[in-house]
mmCIF file with all atom_site columns, C-alpha atoms in Angstrom:
data_model
loop_
_atom_site.group_PDB
_atom_site.id
_atom_site.type_symbol
_atom_site.label_atom_id
_atom_site.label_alt_id
_atom_site.label_comp_id
_atom_site.label_asym_id
_atom_site.label_entity_id
_atom_site.label_seq_id
_atom_site.pdbx_PDB_ins_code
_atom_site.Cartn_x
_atom_site.Cartn_y
_atom_site.Cartn_z
_atom_site.occupancy
_atom_site.B_iso_or_equiv
_atom_site.pdbx_formal_charge
_atom_site.auth_seq_id
_atom_site.auth_comp_id
_atom_site.auth_asym_id
_atom_site.auth_atom_id
_atom_site.pdbx_PDB_model_num
ATOM 1   C CA . ALA A 1 1   ? -19.779 14.118  -10.330 1.00 81.00 ? 7   ALA A CA 1
ATOM 2   C CA . GLN A 1 2   ? -16.246 12.810  -9.954  1.00 90.00 ? 8   GLN A CA 1
ATOM 3   C CA . LYS A 1 3   ? -14.396 11.192  -12.806 1.00 95.00 ? 9   LYS A CA 1
ATOM 4   C CA . VAL A 1 4   ? -10.935 9.624   -13.208 1.00 97.00 ? 10  VAL A CA 1
ATOM 5   C CA . THR A 1 5   ? -9.158  9.213   -16.588 1.00 97.00 ? 11  THR A CA 1
ATOM 6   C CA . GLN A 1 6   ? -6.272  6.862   -17.351 1.00 97.00 ? 12  GLN A CA 1
ATOM 7   C CA . ALA A 1 7   ? -5.614  7.443   -20.964 1.00 95.00 ? 13  ALA A CA 1
ATOM 8   C CA . GLN A 1 8   ? -2.995  4.816   -21.326 1.00 97.00 ? 14  GLN A CA 1
ATOM 9   C CA . THR A 1 9   ? -4.703  1.438   -21.707 1.00 96.00 ? 15  THR A CA 1
ATOM 10  C CA . GLU A 1 10  ? -1.495  -0.626  -21.924 1.00 97.00 ? 16  GLU A CA 1
ATOM 11  C CA . ILE A 1 11  ? 2.250   0.201   -21.599 1.00 97.00 ? 17  ILE A CA 1
ATOM 12  C CA . SER A 1 12  ? 5.169   -2.225  -22.363 1.00 97.00 ? 18  SER A CA 1
ATOM 13  C CA . VAL A 1 13  ? 8.808   -1.419  -21.220 1.00 97.00 ? 19  VAL A CA 1
ATOM 14  C CA . VAL A 1 14  ? 11.992  -3.388  -21.064 1.00 97.00 ? 20  VAL A CA 1
ATOM 15  C CA . GLU A 1 15  ? 13.393  -3.971  -17.539 1.00 97.00 ? 21  GLU A CA 1
ATOM 16  C CA . LYS A 1 16  ? 15.401  -0.941  -16.022 1.00 97.00 ? 22  LYS A CA 1
ATOM 17  C CA . GLU A 1 17  ? 13.414  1.629   -18.141 1.00 97.00 ? 23  GLU A CA 1
ATOM 18  C CA . ASP A 1 18  ? 11.391  4.308   -16.341 1.00 97.00 ? 24  ASP A CA 1
ATOM 19  C CA . VAL A 1 19  ? 7.764   4.544   -16.980 1.00 97.00 ? 25  VAL A CA 1
ATOM 20  C CA . THR A 1 20  ? 5.192   7.098   -15.987 1.00 97.00 ? 26  THR A CA 1
ATOM 21  C CA . LEU A 1 21  ? 1.465   6.121   -15.724 1.00 98.00 ? 27  LEU A CA 1
ATOM 22  C CA . ASP A 1 22  ? -0.831  9.121   -16.199 1.00 97.00 ? 28  ASP A CA 1
ATOM 23  C CA . CYS A 1 23  ? -3.931  10.102  -14.076 1.00 98.00 ? 29  CYS A CA 1
ATOM 24  C CA . VAL A 1 24  ? -6.359  12.954  -14.693 1.00 98.00 ? 30  VAL A CA 1
ATOM 25  C CA . TYR A 1 25  ? -9.281  13.508  -12.318 1.00 97.00 ? 31  TYR A CA 1
ATOM 26  C CA . GLU A 1 26  ? -12.394 15.769  -12.267 1.00 96.00 ? 32  GLU A CA 1
ATOM 27  C CA . THR A 1 27  ? -13.954 16.852  -9.138  1.00 93.00 ? 33  THR A CA 1
ATOM 28  C CA . ARG A 1 28  ? -15.951 19.812  -7.751  1.00 91.00 ? 34  ARG A CA 1
ATOM 29  C CA . ASP A 1 29  ? -14.971 19.142  -4.041  1.00 87.00 ? 35  ASP A CA 1
ATOM 30  C CA . THR A 1 30  ? -12.107 21.109  -2.398  1.00 87.00 ? 36  THR A CA 1
ATOM 31  C CA . THR A 1 31  ? -11.243 18.323  -0.066  1.00 85.00 ? 37  THR A CA 1
ATOM 32  C CA . TYR A 1 32  ? -10.677 15.043  -1.760  1.00 88.00 ? 38  TYR A CA 1
ATOM 33  C CA . TYR A 1 33  ? -8.127  12.112  -1.848  1.00 88.00 ? 39  TYR A CA 1
ATOM 34  C CA . LEU A 1 34  ? -6.309  10.448  -4.636  1.00 91.00 ? 40  LEU A CA 1
ATOM 35  C CA . PHE A 1 35  ? -5.160  6.885   -4.499  1.00 92.00 ? 41  PHE A CA 1
ATOM 36  C CA . TRP A 1 36  ? -2.955  4.516   -6.465  1.00 95.00 ? 42  TRP A CA 1
ATOM 37  C CA . TYR A 1 37  ? -3.604  0.685   -6.308  1.00 95.00 ? 43  TYR A CA 1
ATOM 38  C CA . LYS A 1 38  ? -1.776  -2.039  -8.013  1.00 96.00 ? 44  LYS A CA 1
ATOM 39  C CA . GLN A 1 39  ? -3.647  -5.278  -9.191  1.00 96.00 ? 45  GLN A CA 1
ATOM 40  C CA . PRO A 1 40  ? -1.744  -8.290  -9.920  1.00 92.00 ? 46  PRO A CA 1
ATOM 41  C CA . PRO A 1 41  ? -3.292  -11.233 -11.647 1.00 87.00 ? 47  PRO A CA 1
ATOM 42  C CA . SER A 1 42  ? -4.538  -12.609 -8.501  1.00 85.00 ? 48  SER A CA 1
ATOM 43  C CA . GLY A 1 43  ? -7.009  -9.728  -8.196  1.00 88.00 ? 49  GLY A CA 1
ATOM 44  C CA . GLU A 1 44  ? -6.379  -8.181  -5.046  1.00 89.00 ? 50  GLU A CA 1
ATOM 45  C CA . LEU A 1 45  ? -5.999  -4.456  -5.207  1.00 93.00 ? 51  LEU A CA 1
ATOM 46  C CA . VAL A 1 46  ? -2.729  -3.431  -3.372  1.00 93.00 ? 52  VAL A CA 1
ATOM 47  C CA . PHE A 1 47  ? -2.652  -0.055  -1.792  1.00 90.00 ? 53  PHE A CA 1
ATOM 48  C CA . LEU A 1 48  ? 0.220   2.053   -2.992  1.00 92.00 ? 54  LEU A CA 1
ATOM 49  C CA . ILE A 1 49  ? -0.419  5.761   -1.958  1.00 89.00 ? 55  ILE A CA 1
ATOM 50  C CA . ARG A 1 50  ? -2.889  8.189   -0.774  1.00 86.00 ? 56  ARG A CA 1
ATOM 51  C CA . ARG A 1 51  ? -2.546  11.884  -1.227  1.00 87.00 ? 57  ARG A CA 1
ATOM 52  C CA . ASN A 1 52  ? -4.890  14.554  -0.053  1.00 85.00 ? 58  ASN A CA 1
ATOM 53  C CA . SER A 1 53  ? -5.825  17.672  -1.849  1.00 87.00 ? 59  SER A CA 1
ATOM 54  C CA . PHE A 1 54  ? -4.206  19.974  0.410   1.00 85.00 ? 60  PHE A CA 1
ATOM 55  C CA . ASP A 1 55  ? -0.551  18.411  0.007   1.00 81.00 ? 61  ASP A CA 1
ATOM 56  C CA . GLU A 1 56  ? 1.024   19.010  -3.290  1.00 80.00 ? 62  GLU A CA 1
ATOM 57  C CA . GLN A 1 57  ? 4.489   17.792  -2.498  1.00 80.00 ? 63  GLN A CA 1
ATOM 58  C CA . ASN A 1 58  ? 5.773   15.070  -4.684  1.00 81.00 ? 64  ASN A CA 1
ATOM 59  C CA . GLU A 1 59  ? 6.210   11.685  -2.883  1.00 82.00 ? 65  GLU A CA 1
ATOM 60  C CA . ILE A 1 60  ? 9.035   9.067   -3.384  1.00 84.00 ? 66  ILE A CA 1
ATOM 61  C CA . SER A 1 61  ? 9.072   5.537   -1.930  1.00 85.00 ? 67  SER A CA 1
ATOM 62  C CA . GLY A 1 62  ? 11.894  3.472   -3.232  1.00 91.00 ? 68  GLY A CA 1
ATOM 63  C CA . ARG A 1 63  ? 11.509  3.117   -7.004  1.00 93.00 ? 69  ARG A CA 1
ATOM 64  C CA . TYR A 1 64  ? 8.013   4.774   -6.835  1.00 93.00 ? 70  TYR A CA 1
ATOM 65  C CA . SER A 1 65  ? 7.325   8.462   -7.168  1.00 92.00 ? 71  SER A CA 1
ATOM 66  C CA . TRP A 1 66  ? 4.134   10.366  -7.505  1.00 92.00 ? 72  TRP A CA 1
ATOM 67  C CA . ASN A 1 67  ? 3.548   13.796  -8.869  1.00 93.00 ? 73  ASN A CA 1
ATOM 68  C CA . PHE A 1 68  ? 0.416   15.646  -7.878  1.00 93.00 ? 74  PHE A CA 1
ATOM 69  C CA . GLN A 1 69  ? -0.503  18.758  -9.591  1.00 93.00 ? 75  GLN A CA 1
ATOM 70  C CA . LYS A 1 70  ? -3.703  20.420  -8.755  1.00 92.00 ? 76  LYS A CA 1
ATOM 71  C CA . SER A 1 71  ? -3.282  23.095  -11.390 1.00 92.00 ? 77  SER A CA 1
ATOM 72  C CA . THR A 1 72  ? -3.690  20.337  -14.105 1.00 94.00 ? 78  THR A CA 1
ATOM 73  C CA . SER A 1 73  ? -5.879  17.971  -12.024 1.00 95.00 ? 79  SER A CA 1
ATOM 74  C CA . SER A 1 74  ? -3.205  15.264  -12.371 1.00 96.00 ? 80  SER A CA 1
ATOM 75  C CA . PHE A 1 75  ? -1.761  12.574  -10.117 1.00 95.00 ? 81  PHE A CA 1
ATOM 76  C CA . ASN A 1 76  ? 0.880   10.843  -12.116 1.00 96.00 ? 82  ASN A CA 1
ATOM 77  C CA . PHE A 1 77  ? 2.905   7.707   -10.980 1.00 95.00 ? 83  PHE A CA 1
ATOM 78  C CA . THR A 1 78  ? 6.444   6.944   -12.046 1.00 95.00 ? 84  THR A CA 1
ATOM 79  C CA . ILE A 1 79  ? 8.329   3.640   -11.637 1.00 96.00 ? 85  ILE A CA 1
ATOM 80  C CA . THR A 1 80  ? 12.103  4.052   -11.776 1.00 96.00 ? 86  THR A CA 1
ATOM 81  C CA . ALA A 1 81  ? 14.291  1.217   -13.101 1.00 97.00 ? 87  ALA A CA 1
ATOM 82  C CA . SER A 1 82  ? 11.242  -1.064  -13.670 1.00 97.00 ? 88  SER A CA 1
ATOM 83  C CA . GLN A 1 83  ? 11.294  -4.785  -12.898 1.00 96.00 ? 89  GLN A CA 1
ATOM 84  C CA . VAL A 1 84  ? 9.180   -7.765  -14.056 1.00 96.00 ? 90  VAL A CA 1
ATOM 85  C CA . VAL A 1 85  ? 7.517   -7.910  -10.617 1.00 95.00 ? 91  VAL A CA 1
ATOM 86  C CA . ASP A 1 86  ? 6.009   -4.388  -11.511 1.00 96.00 ? 92  ASP A CA 1
ATOM 87  C CA . SER A 1 87  ? 3.784   -6.010  -14.171 1.00 97.00 ? 93  SER A CA 1
ATOM 88  C CA . ALA A 1 88  ? 0.174   -5.508  -13.235 1.00 97.00 ? 94  ALA A CA 1
ATOM 89  C CA . VAL A 1 89  ? -2.744  -3.300  -13.871 1.00 97.00 ? 95  VAL A CA 1
ATOM 90  C CA . TYR A 1 90  ? -2.440  0.077   -11.971 1.00 98.00 ? 96  TYR A CA 1
ATOM 91  C CA . PHE A 1 91  ? -5.597  1.997   -10.971 1.00 97.00 ? 97  PHE A CA 1
ATOM 92  C CA . CYS A 1 92  ? -5.881  5.611   -9.874  1.00 97.00 ? 98  CYS A CA 1
ATOM 93  C CA . ALA A 1 93  ? -8.915  6.412   -7.780  1.00 95.00 ? 99  ALA A CA 1
ATOM 94  C CA . LEU A 1 94  ? -10.599 9.429   -6.229  1.00 92.00 ? 100 LEU A CA 1
ATOM 95  C CA . THR A 1 95  ? -12.853 9.927   -3.058  1.00 88.00 ? 101 THR A CA 1
ATOM 96  C CA . ARG A 1 96  ? -14.191 12.784  -1.111  1.00 80.00 ? 102 ARG A CA 1
ATOM 97  C CA . GLY A 1 97  ? -12.244 13.596  2.005   1.00 67.00 ? 103 GLY A CA 1
ATOM 98  C CA . TRP A 1 98  ? -14.642 13.289  4.743   1.00 60.00 ? 104 TRP A CA 1
ATOM 99  C CA . GLY A 1 99  ? -16.818 11.082  6.708   1.00 55.00 ? 105 GLY A CA 1
ATOM 100 C CA . GLY A 1 100 ? -18.571 8.010   5.175   1.00 54.00 ? 106 GLY A CA 1
ATOM 101 C CA . THR A 1 101 ? -18.274 9.411   1.493   1.00 53.00 ? 107 THR A CA 1
ATOM 102 C CA . ALA A 1 102 ? -14.488 9.021   1.973   1.00 56.00 ? 108 ALA A CA 1
ATOM 103 C CA . SER A 1 103 ? -15.067 5.376   1.522   1.00 67.00 ? 109 SER A CA 1
ATOM 104 C CA . LYS A 1 104 ? -16.678 5.589   -1.985  1.00 83.00 ? 110 LYS A CA 1
ATOM 105 C CA . LEU A 1 105 ? -13.886 5.272   -4.617  1.00 90.00 ? 111 LEU A CA 1
ATOM 106 C CA . THR A 1 106 ? -14.239 6.390   -8.069  1.00 93.00 ? 112 THR A CA 1
ATOM 107 C CA . PHE A 1 107 ? -11.729 4.421   -10.196 1.00 96.00 ? 113 PHE A CA 1
ATOM 108 C CA . GLY A 1 108 ? -10.123 4.919   -13.671 1.00 96.00 ? 114 GLY A CA 1
ATOM 109 C CA . THR A 1 109 ? -10.139 2.143   -16.015 1.00 96.00 ? 115 THR A CA 1
ATOM 110 C CA . GLY A 1 110 ? -6.699  1.117   -15.366 1.00 97.00 ? 116 GLY A CA 1
ATOM 111 C CA . THR A 1 111 ? -3.408  0.933   -17.106 1.00 98.00 ? 117 THR A CA 1
ATOM 112 C CA . ARG A 1 112 ? -1.861  -2.380  -17.829 1.00 97.00 ? 118 ARG A CA 1
ATOM 113 C CA . LEU A 1 113 ? 1.928   -2.432  -17.400 1.00 98.00 ? 119 LEU A CA 1
ATOM 114 C CA . GLN A 1 114 ? 3.963   -5.238  -18.966 1.00 97.00 ? 120 GLN A CA 1
ATOM 115 C CA . VAL A 1 115 ? 7.759   -5.226  -18.167 1.00 97.00 ? 121 VAL A CA 1
ATOM 116 C CA . THR A 1 116 ? 9.772   -7.582  -19.997 1.00 96.00 ? 122 THR A CA 1
ATOM 117 C CA . LEU A 1 117 ? 13.384  -8.751  -19.874 1.00 93.00 ? 123 LEU A CA 1
ATOM 118 C CA . ASP B 2 1   ? -3.040  -8.582  11.809  1.00 59.00 ? 19  ASP B CA 1
ATOM 119 C CA . ALA B 2 2   ? -5.393  -10.056 9.284   1.00 69.00 ? 20  ALA B CA 1
ATOM 120 C CA . GLY B 2 3   ? -6.142  -7.948  6.368   1.00 91.00 ? 21  GLY B CA 1
ATOM 121 C CA . VAL B 2 4   ? -9.694  -8.140  4.431   1.00 94.00 ? 22  VAL B CA 1
ATOM 122 C CA . THR B 2 5   ? -10.602 -11.635 3.725   1.00 96.00 ? 23  THR B CA 1
ATOM 123 C CA . GLN B 2 6   ? -13.284 -12.744 1.327   1.00 97.00 ? 24  GLN B CA 1
ATOM 124 C CA . SER B 2 7   ? -14.832 -16.071 0.452   1.00 97.00 ? 25  SER B CA 1
ATOM 125 C CA . PRO B 2 8   ? -15.320 -17.887 -1.719  1.00 97.00 ? 26  PRO B CA 1
ATOM 126 C CA . THR B 2 9   ? -12.494 -17.209 -3.898  1.00 95.00 ? 27  THR B CA 1
ATOM 127 C CA . HIS B 2 10  ? -14.042 -18.628 -7.159  1.00 96.00 ? 28  HIS B CA 1
ATOM 128 C CA . LEU B 2 11  ? -17.576 -19.865 -7.849  1.00 96.00 ? 29  LEU B CA 1
ATOM 129 C CA . ILE B 2 12  ? -19.670 -20.639 -10.758 1.00 98.00 ? 30  ILE B CA 1
ATOM 130 C CA . LYS B 2 13  ? -23.551 -20.323 -10.883 1.00 98.00 ? 31  LYS B CA 1
ATOM 131 C CA . THR B 2 14  ? -26.339 -20.743 -13.259 1.00 98.00 ? 32  THR B CA 1
ATOM 132 C CA . ARG B 2 15  ? -28.320 -17.969 -14.718 1.00 98.00 ? 33  ARG B CA 1
ATOM 133 C CA . GLY B 2 16  ? -31.399 -17.197 -12.287 1.00 97.00 ? 34  GLY B CA 1
ATOM 134 C CA . GLN B 2 17  ? -29.609 -18.604 -9.323  1.00 98.00 ? 35  GLN B CA 1
ATOM 135 C CA . GLN B 2 18  ? -28.807 -16.610 -6.103  1.00 98.00 ? 36  GLN B CA 1
ATOM 136 C CA . VAL B 2 19  ? -25.301 -16.019 -4.738  1.00 98.00 ? 37  VAL B CA 1
ATOM 137 C CA . THR B 2 20  ? -23.885 -14.893 -1.390  1.00 98.00 ? 38  THR B CA 1
ATOM 138 C CA . LEU B 2 21  ? -20.243 -13.594 -0.876  1.00 98.00 ? 39  LEU B CA 1
ATOM 139 C CA . ARG B 2 22  ? -18.748 -12.843 2.333   1.00 98.00 ? 40  ARG B CA 1
ATOM 140 C CA . CYS B 2 23  ? -16.317 -10.366 3.717   1.00 98.00 ? 41  CYS B CA 1
ATOM 141 C CA . SER B 2 24  ? -14.511 -9.883  7.008   1.00 97.00 ? 42  SER B CA 1
ATOM 142 C CA . PRO B 2 25  ? -12.804 -6.301  7.255   1.00 94.00 ? 43  PRO B CA 1
ATOM 143 C CA . LYS B 2 26  ? -9.498  -5.566  8.408   1.00 92.00 ? 44  LYS B CA 1
ATOM 144 C CA . SER B 2 27  ? -9.268  -5.489  12.129  1.00 91.00 ? 45  SER B CA 1
ATOM 145 C CA . GLY B 2 28  ? -10.306 -2.161  13.676  1.00 87.00 ? 46  GLY B CA 1
ATOM 146 C CA . HIS B 2 29  ? -12.240 -1.244  10.734  1.00 88.00 ? 47  HIS B CA 1
ATOM 147 C CA . ASP B 2 30  ? -15.974 -0.664  10.802  1.00 89.00 ? 48  ASP B CA 1
ATOM 148 C CA . THR B 2 31  ? -17.151 0.308   7.266   1.00 89.00 ? 49  THR B CA 1
ATOM 149 C CA . VAL B 2 32  ? -17.320 -2.171  4.360   1.00 93.00 ? 50  VAL B CA 1
ATOM 150 C CA . SER B 2 33  ? -17.891 -1.419  0.799   1.00 94.00 ? 51  SER B CA 1
ATOM 151 C CA . TRP B 2 34  ? -18.499 -3.709  -2.070  1.00 97.00 ? 52  TRP B CA 1
ATOM 152 C CA . TYR B 2 35  ? -17.333 -3.197  -5.721  1.00 97.00 ? 53  TYR B CA 1
ATOM 153 C CA . GLN B 2 36  ? -18.029 -5.101  -8.838  1.00 98.00 ? 54  GLN B CA 1
ATOM 154 C CA . GLN B 2 37  ? -15.044 -5.222  -11.500 1.00 97.00 ? 55  GLN B CA 1
ATOM 155 C CA . ALA B 2 38  ? -15.986 -6.637  -14.860 1.00 95.00 ? 56  ALA B CA 1
ATOM 156 C CA . LEU B 2 39  ? -13.151 -7.910  -17.203 1.00 91.00 ? 57  LEU B CA 1
ATOM 157 C CA . GLY B 2 40  ? -10.845 -5.049  -18.300 1.00 89.00 ? 58  GLY B CA 1
ATOM 158 C CA . GLN B 2 41  ? -12.864 -2.456  -16.333 1.00 93.00 ? 59  GLN B CA 1
ATOM 159 C CA . GLY B 2 42  ? -12.117 -0.465  -13.163 1.00 95.00 ? 60  GLY B CA 1
ATOM 160 C CA . PRO B 2 43  ? -13.945 -1.464  -9.996  1.00 96.00 ? 61  PRO B CA 1
ATOM 161 C CA . GLN B 2 44  ? -17.530 -0.028  -9.724  1.00 97.00 ? 62  GLN B CA 1
ATOM 162 C CA . PHE B 2 45  ? -19.052 1.009   -6.306  1.00 95.00 ? 63  PHE B CA 1
ATOM 163 C CA . ILE B 2 46  ? -22.108 -1.307  -5.284  1.00 97.00 ? 64  ILE B CA 1
ATOM 164 C CA . PHE B 2 47  ? -22.891 -0.100  -1.820  1.00 95.00 ? 65  PHE B CA 1
ATOM 165 C CA . GLN B 2 48  ? -21.490 0.590   1.645   1.00 93.00 ? 66  GLN B CA 1
ATOM 166 C CA . TYR B 2 49  ? -22.312 -0.641  4.993   1.00 93.00 ? 67  TYR B CA 1
ATOM 167 C CA . TYR B 2 50  ? -21.734 0.983   8.417   1.00 89.00 ? 68  TYR B CA 1
ATOM 168 C CA . GLU B 2 51  ? -23.537 0.362   11.666  1.00 89.00 ? 69  GLU B CA 1
ATOM 169 C CA . GLU B 2 52  ? -25.242 -2.626  9.988   1.00 93.00 ? 70  GLU B CA 1
ATOM 170 C CA . GLU B 2 53  ? -27.085 -0.309  7.467   1.00 93.00 ? 71  GLU B CA 1
ATOM 171 C CA . GLU B 2 54  ? -26.704 0.671   3.852   1.00 92.00 ? 72  GLU B CA 1
ATOM 172 C CA . ARG B 2 55  ? -25.344 3.986   3.816   1.00 89.00 ? 73  ARG B CA 1
ATOM 173 C CA . GLN B 2 56  ? -24.509 4.680   0.217   1.00 88.00 ? 74  GLN B CA 1
ATOM 174 C CA . ARG B 2 57  ? -25.367 2.926   -2.954  1.00 93.00 ? 75  ARG B CA 1
ATOM 175 C CA . GLY B 2 58  ? -24.175 2.950   -6.689  1.00 93.00 ? 76  GLY B CA 1
ATOM 176 C CA . ASN B 2 59  ? -26.059 2.531   -9.733  1.00 94.00 ? 77  ASN B CA 1
ATOM 177 C CA . PHE B 2 60  ? -26.965 -1.151  -9.271  1.00 97.00 ? 78  PHE B CA 1
ATOM 178 C CA . PRO B 2 61  ? -30.316 -2.783  -9.267  1.00 97.00 ? 79  PRO B CA 1
ATOM 179 C CA . ASP B 2 62  ? -32.194 -4.137  -6.356  1.00 96.00 ? 80  ASP B CA 1
ATOM 180 C CA . ARG B 2 63  ? -31.080 -7.619  -7.113  1.00 98.00 ? 81  ARG B CA 1
ATOM 181 C CA . PHE B 2 64  ? -27.977 -6.668  -5.310  1.00 98.00 ? 82  PHE B CA 1
ATOM 182 C CA . SER B 2 65  ? -28.366 -6.438  -1.612  1.00 97.00 ? 83  SER B CA 1
ATOM 183 C CA . GLY B 2 66  ? -26.272 -6.732  1.512   1.00 97.00 ? 84  GLY B CA 1
ATOM 184 C CA . HIS B 2 67  ? -25.974 -7.077  5.111   1.00 96.00 ? 85  HIS B CA 1
ATOM 185 C CA . GLN B 2 68  ? -23.555 -6.068  7.914   1.00 97.00 ? 86  GLN B CA 1
ATOM 186 C CA . PHE B 2 69  ? -23.240 -7.948  11.078  1.00 97.00 ? 87  PHE B CA 1
ATOM 187 C CA . PRO B 2 70  ? -22.400 -6.721  14.562  1.00 96.00 ? 88  PRO B CA 1
ATOM 188 C CA . ASN B 2 71  ? -18.813 -7.835  14.175  1.00 95.00 ? 89  ASN B CA 1
ATOM 189 C CA . TYR B 2 72  ? -18.528 -5.669  11.126  1.00 95.00 ? 90  TYR B CA 1
ATOM 190 C CA . SER B 2 73  ? -18.433 -8.532  8.591   1.00 97.00 ? 91  SER B CA 1
ATOM 191 C CA . SER B 2 74  ? -20.649 -8.264  5.592   1.00 97.00 ? 92  SER B CA 1
ATOM 192 C CA . GLU B 2 75  ? -22.356 -10.225 2.930   1.00 98.00 ? 93  GLU B CA 1
ATOM 193 C CA . LEU B 2 76  ? -23.288 -9.361  -0.655  1.00 98.00 ? 94  LEU B CA 1
ATOM 194 C CA . ASN B 2 77  ? -26.387 -11.089 -2.138  1.00 98.00 ? 95  ASN B CA 1
ATOM 195 C CA . VAL B 2 78  ? -27.172 -11.087 -5.888  1.00 98.00 ? 96  VAL B CA 1
ATOM 196 C CA . ASN B 2 79  ? -30.604 -12.690 -6.823  1.00 97.00 ? 97  ASN B CA 1
ATOM 197 C CA . ALA B 2 80  ? -31.834 -13.745 -10.350 1.00 98.00 ? 98  ALA B CA 1
ATOM 198 C CA . LEU B 2 81  ? -28.244 -13.880 -11.698 1.00 98.00 ? 99  LEU B CA 1
ATOM 199 C CA . LEU B 2 82  ? -27.610 -12.728 -15.262 1.00 98.00 ? 100 LEU B CA 1
ATOM 200 C CA . LEU B 2 83  ? -24.653 -13.537 -17.465 1.00 97.00 ? 101 LEU B CA 1
ATOM 201 C CA . GLY B 2 84  ? -23.592 -9.931  -17.158 1.00 97.00 ? 102 GLY B CA 1
ATOM 202 C CA . ASP B 2 85  ? -23.075 -10.384 -13.351 1.00 98.00 ? 103 ASP B CA 1
ATOM 203 C CA . SER B 2 86  ? -19.917 -12.324 -13.998 1.00 98.00 ? 104 SER B CA 1
ATOM 204 C CA . ALA B 2 87  ? -17.252 -10.344 -12.587 1.00 97.00 ? 105 ALA B CA 1
ATOM 205 C CA . LEU B 2 88  ? -14.666 -10.009 -9.652  1.00 96.00 ? 106 LEU B CA 1
ATOM 206 C CA . TYR B 2 89  ? -16.384 -8.716  -6.680  1.00 98.00 ? 107 TYR B CA 1
ATOM 207 C CA . LEU B 2 90  ? -14.171 -6.944  -4.291  1.00 96.00 ? 108 LEU B CA 1
ATOM 208 C CA . CYS B 2 91  ? -14.702 -5.959  -0.542  1.00 96.00 ? 109 CYS B CA 1
ATOM 209 C CA . ALA B 2 92  ? -13.125 -2.874  0.926   1.00 93.00 ? 110 ALA B CA 1
ATOM 210 C CA . SER B 2 93  ? -12.854 -1.984  4.468   1.00 91.00 ? 111 SER B CA 1
ATOM 211 C CA . SER B 2 94  ? -12.202 1.438   6.152   1.00 85.00 ? 112 SER B CA 1
ATOM 212 C CA . VAL B 2 95  ? -12.879 3.508   9.266   1.00 81.00 ? 113 VAL B CA 1
ATOM 213 C CA . ARG B 2 96  ? -15.797 5.660   8.743   1.00 72.00 ? 114 ARG B CA 1
ATOM 214 C CA . ASP B 2 97  ? -14.928 8.483   11.114  1.00 64.00 ? 115 ASP B CA 1
ATOM 215 C CA . ARG B 2 98  ? -11.344 8.912   10.392  1.00 56.00 ? 116 ARG B CA 1
ATOM 216 C CA . GLY B 2 99  ? -12.180 11.196  7.429   1.00 53.00 ? 117 GLY B CA 1
ATOM 217 C CA . LEU B 2 100 ? -9.132  13.002  6.418   1.00 51.00 ? 118 LEU B CA 1
ATOM 218 C CA . GLY B 2 101 ? -6.851  10.037  7.491   1.00 56.00 ? 119 GLY B CA 1
ATOM 219 C CA . ASN B 2 102 ? -8.949  7.254   5.768   1.00 68.00 ? 120 ASN B CA 1
ATOM 220 C CA . THR B 2 103 ? -6.970  4.450   3.729   1.00 78.00 ? 121 THR B CA 1
ATOM 221 C CA . ILE B 2 104 ? -9.054  1.957   1.984   1.00 85.00 ? 122 ILE B CA 1
ATOM 222 C CA . TYR B 2 105 ? -7.978  -1.780  2.007   1.00 89.00 ? 123 TYR B CA 1
ATOM 223 C CA . PHE B 2 106 ? -9.160  -4.313  -0.465  1.00 92.00 ? 124 PHE B CA 1
ATOM 224 C CA . GLY B 2 107 ? -9.455  -8.139  -0.063  1.00 93.00 ? 125 GLY B CA 1
ATOM 225 C CA . GLU B 2 108 ? -8.508  -10.614 -2.855  1.00 92.00 ? 126 GLU B CA 1
ATOM 226 C CA . GLY B 2 109 ? -12.042 -10.666 -4.223  1.00 95.00 ? 127 GLY B CA 1
ATOM 227 C CA . SER B 2 110 ? -14.485 -13.323 -5.201  1.00 97.00 ? 128 SER B CA 1
ATOM 228 C CA . TRP B 2 111 ? -14.436 -14.425 -8.970  1.00 96.00 ? 129 TRP B CA 1
ATOM 229 C CA . LEU B 2 112 ? -18.144 -15.082 -10.020 1.00 98.00 ? 130 LEU B CA 1
ATOM 230 C CA . THR B 2 113 ? -18.974 -16.697 -13.482 1.00 98.00 ? 131 THR B CA 1
ATOM 231 C CA . VAL B 2 114 ? -22.550 -17.121 -14.373 1.00 98.00 ? 132 VAL B CA 1
ATOM 232 C CA . VAL B 2 115 ? -23.153 -19.566 -16.988 1.00 97.00 ? 133 VAL B CA 1
#
């Protein structure tokens, strides 16, 4: 069975602070994908990143960066110089990496990020 | 390029009634999955449709059923509504055979309130 744990329920930071959202996963598959999604109050899940199990390189996209470590089964997400617009619930998710099963996501419970002025 | 579209956005139903939610996948996508997200929780997988057939199913009762049409759009039906069915219902689209390159996109969801 697959499992995703986001231990941080809620984080509050002041604008321009850096913040890291933690994600720990469990899977017996050797091929899998990890995702991060952002969910604003409107409800839509906005895709942020997909990372496959064979690629442990860290990735940076603007103020966002991701640290994938298979040794600790973690896929952490850092926002540098946070902004008020970053306020949302962030979900980490896991799926198998092949065929139809690749479409079935297992989500964590989410981390609510509140960025204030 | 239209993304994943869902309708209706909000609806209120009475206990015992039936509801139908609709989803049109992203252009070029052939697989539709449905998720239920209760307040304060992560989305839970309900089922997935590909080639007009249910391919995978999560831990949901038979009151939850679906359908996929030849144009890949999909419907989610819930019968005999319970108060606990109140949730955000999310539709996700993807390409089944892309395997290692699969990115899953979501619609804005349908907010269902059962009273």
